[in-house]
Short mmCIF file of C-alpha atoms in Angstrom, two decimals:
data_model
loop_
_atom_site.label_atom_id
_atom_site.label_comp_id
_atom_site.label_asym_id
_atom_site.label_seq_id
_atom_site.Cartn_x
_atom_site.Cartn_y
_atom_site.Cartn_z
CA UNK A 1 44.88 54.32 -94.67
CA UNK A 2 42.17 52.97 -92.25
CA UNK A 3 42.61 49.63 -91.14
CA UNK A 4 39.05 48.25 -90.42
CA UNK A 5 39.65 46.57 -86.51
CA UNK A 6 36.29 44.87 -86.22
CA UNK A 7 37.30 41.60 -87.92
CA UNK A 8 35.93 38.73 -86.45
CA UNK A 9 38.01 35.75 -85.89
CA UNK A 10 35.99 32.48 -86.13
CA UNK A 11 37.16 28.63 -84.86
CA UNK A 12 36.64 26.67 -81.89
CA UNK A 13 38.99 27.45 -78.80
CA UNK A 14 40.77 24.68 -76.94
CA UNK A 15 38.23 24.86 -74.29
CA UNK A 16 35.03 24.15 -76.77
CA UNK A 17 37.45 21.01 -78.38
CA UNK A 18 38.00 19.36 -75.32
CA UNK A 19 34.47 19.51 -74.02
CA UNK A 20 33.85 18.08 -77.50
CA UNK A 21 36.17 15.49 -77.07
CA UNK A 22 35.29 14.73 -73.14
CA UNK A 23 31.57 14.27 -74.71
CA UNK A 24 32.31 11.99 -77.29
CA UNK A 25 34.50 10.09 -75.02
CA UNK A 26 31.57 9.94 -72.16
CA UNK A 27 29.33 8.63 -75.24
CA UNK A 28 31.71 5.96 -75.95
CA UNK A 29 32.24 4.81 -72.86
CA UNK A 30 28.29 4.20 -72.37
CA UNK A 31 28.05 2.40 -76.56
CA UNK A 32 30.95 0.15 -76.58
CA UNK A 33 30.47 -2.55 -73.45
CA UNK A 34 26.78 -3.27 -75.59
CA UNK A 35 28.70 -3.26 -78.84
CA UNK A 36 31.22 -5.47 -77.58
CA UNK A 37 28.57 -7.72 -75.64
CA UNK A 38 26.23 -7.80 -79.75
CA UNK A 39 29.70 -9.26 -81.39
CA UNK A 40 30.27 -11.71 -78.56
CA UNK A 41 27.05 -12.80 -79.43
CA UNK A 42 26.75 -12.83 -82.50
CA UNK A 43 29.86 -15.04 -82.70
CA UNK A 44 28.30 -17.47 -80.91
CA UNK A 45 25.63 -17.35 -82.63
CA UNK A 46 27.11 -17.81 -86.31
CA UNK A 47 29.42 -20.78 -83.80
CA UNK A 48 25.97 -22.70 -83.35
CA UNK A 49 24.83 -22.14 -87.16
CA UNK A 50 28.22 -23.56 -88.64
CA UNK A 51 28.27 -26.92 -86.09
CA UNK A 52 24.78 -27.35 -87.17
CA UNK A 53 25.27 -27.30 -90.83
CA UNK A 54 28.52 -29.52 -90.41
CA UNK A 55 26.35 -31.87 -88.42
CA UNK A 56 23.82 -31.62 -91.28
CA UNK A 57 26.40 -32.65 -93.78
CA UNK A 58 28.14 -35.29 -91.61
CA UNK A 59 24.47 -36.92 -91.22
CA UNK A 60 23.65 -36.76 -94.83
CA UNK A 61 27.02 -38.32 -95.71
CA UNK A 62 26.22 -41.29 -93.42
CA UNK A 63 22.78 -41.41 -94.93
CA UNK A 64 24.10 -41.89 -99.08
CA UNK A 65 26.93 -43.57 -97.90
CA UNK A 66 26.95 -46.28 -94.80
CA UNK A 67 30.15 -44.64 -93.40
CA UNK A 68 31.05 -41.49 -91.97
CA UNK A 69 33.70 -38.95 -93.47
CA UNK A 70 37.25 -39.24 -92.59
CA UNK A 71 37.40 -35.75 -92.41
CA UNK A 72 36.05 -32.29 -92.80
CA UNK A 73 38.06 -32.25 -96.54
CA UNK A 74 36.01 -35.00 -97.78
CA UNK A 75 32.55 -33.44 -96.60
CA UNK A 76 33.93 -30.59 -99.27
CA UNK A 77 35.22 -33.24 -102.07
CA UNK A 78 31.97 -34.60 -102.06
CA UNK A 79 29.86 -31.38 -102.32
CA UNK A 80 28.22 -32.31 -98.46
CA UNK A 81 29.87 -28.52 -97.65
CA UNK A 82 30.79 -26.38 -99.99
CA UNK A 83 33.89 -25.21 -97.83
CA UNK A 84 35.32 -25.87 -94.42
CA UNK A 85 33.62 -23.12 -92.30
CA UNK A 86 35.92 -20.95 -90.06
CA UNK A 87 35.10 -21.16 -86.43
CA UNK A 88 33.71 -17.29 -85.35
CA UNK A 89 35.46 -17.26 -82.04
CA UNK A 90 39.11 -18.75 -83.11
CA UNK A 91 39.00 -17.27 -86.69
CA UNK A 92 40.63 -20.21 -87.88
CA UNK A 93 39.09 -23.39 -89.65
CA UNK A 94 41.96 -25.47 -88.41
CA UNK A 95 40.51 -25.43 -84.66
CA UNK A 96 37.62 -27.73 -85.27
CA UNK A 97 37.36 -31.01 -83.19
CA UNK A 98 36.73 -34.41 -84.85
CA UNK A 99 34.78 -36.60 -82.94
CA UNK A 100 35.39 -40.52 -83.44
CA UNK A 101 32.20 -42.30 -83.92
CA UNK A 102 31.56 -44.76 -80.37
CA UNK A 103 30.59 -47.86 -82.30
CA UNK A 104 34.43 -49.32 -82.80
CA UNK A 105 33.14 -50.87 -86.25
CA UNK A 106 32.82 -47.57 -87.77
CA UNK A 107 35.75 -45.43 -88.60
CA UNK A 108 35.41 -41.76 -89.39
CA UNK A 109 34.05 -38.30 -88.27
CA UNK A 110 30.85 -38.89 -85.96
CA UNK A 111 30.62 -35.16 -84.67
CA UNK A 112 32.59 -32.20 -84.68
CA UNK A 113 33.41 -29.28 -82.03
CA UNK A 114 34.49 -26.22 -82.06
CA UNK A 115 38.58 -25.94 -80.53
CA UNK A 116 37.65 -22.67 -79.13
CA UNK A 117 38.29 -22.37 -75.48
CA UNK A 118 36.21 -20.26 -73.01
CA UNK A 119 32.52 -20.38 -72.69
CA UNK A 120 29.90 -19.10 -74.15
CA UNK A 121 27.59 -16.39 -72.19
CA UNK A 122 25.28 -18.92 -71.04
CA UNK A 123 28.32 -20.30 -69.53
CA UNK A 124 28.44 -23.20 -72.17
CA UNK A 125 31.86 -24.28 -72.54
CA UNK A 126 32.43 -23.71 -76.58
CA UNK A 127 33.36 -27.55 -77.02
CA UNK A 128 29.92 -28.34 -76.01
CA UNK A 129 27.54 -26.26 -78.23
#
């Protein structure tokens, strides 16, 4: 009985894993401040769409009907939005602002803001997009 000895043994030692893993982490390290830094902005972005389409509706509503909304639920009983848009950078749609209209004869919703706090990275406070 011969035994044949010149069998190979193949896999990666624990020297070839970890510079694997010490490349992937250098690679990460270099991608994720930009990644982070696109979904920052791209929050604020989709922040400045929303209070633009809820200003849209608001000014329509005035337009048909002489008054403004009480509140973002009747903007979406009336078909003005067709739901109450959640705020990108507090993930809620129970953070937006109300905004009382200045003439004291009219009651209602004049504007709306976004509750978030912070600013934005032009160093707009979110309240004031």
């Amino acid at each position: 009985m011969h035994m044949n000895m010149n069998i190979k043994k193949t896999g990666f030692t624990m020297i070839e894993m970890l510079i694997v893993m010490a490349i992937i982490g250098m690679l990460l390290s270099l991608v994720s401040p930009h990644y982070f830094k696109s979904l920052q902005h791209a929050k604020e972005t989709a922040l400045r769409h929303d209070l633009s389409e809820i200003r849209e509706a608001i000014g329509h509503f005035y337009g048909d009907r002489n008054r403004y909304p009480e509140n973002l639920n009747e903007l979406v009983q009336q078909r003005y939005l067709k739901a109450i848009p959640i705020d990108p950078i507090t993930e809620t749609s129970e953070t937006w602002l109300a905004v009382a209209s200045p003439d004291p004869t009219q009651n209602g919703m004049y504007d709306i803001l976004s509750g978030a706090e912070g600013a934005a990275s032009d160093g707009t406070p979110y309240n004031n997009l």
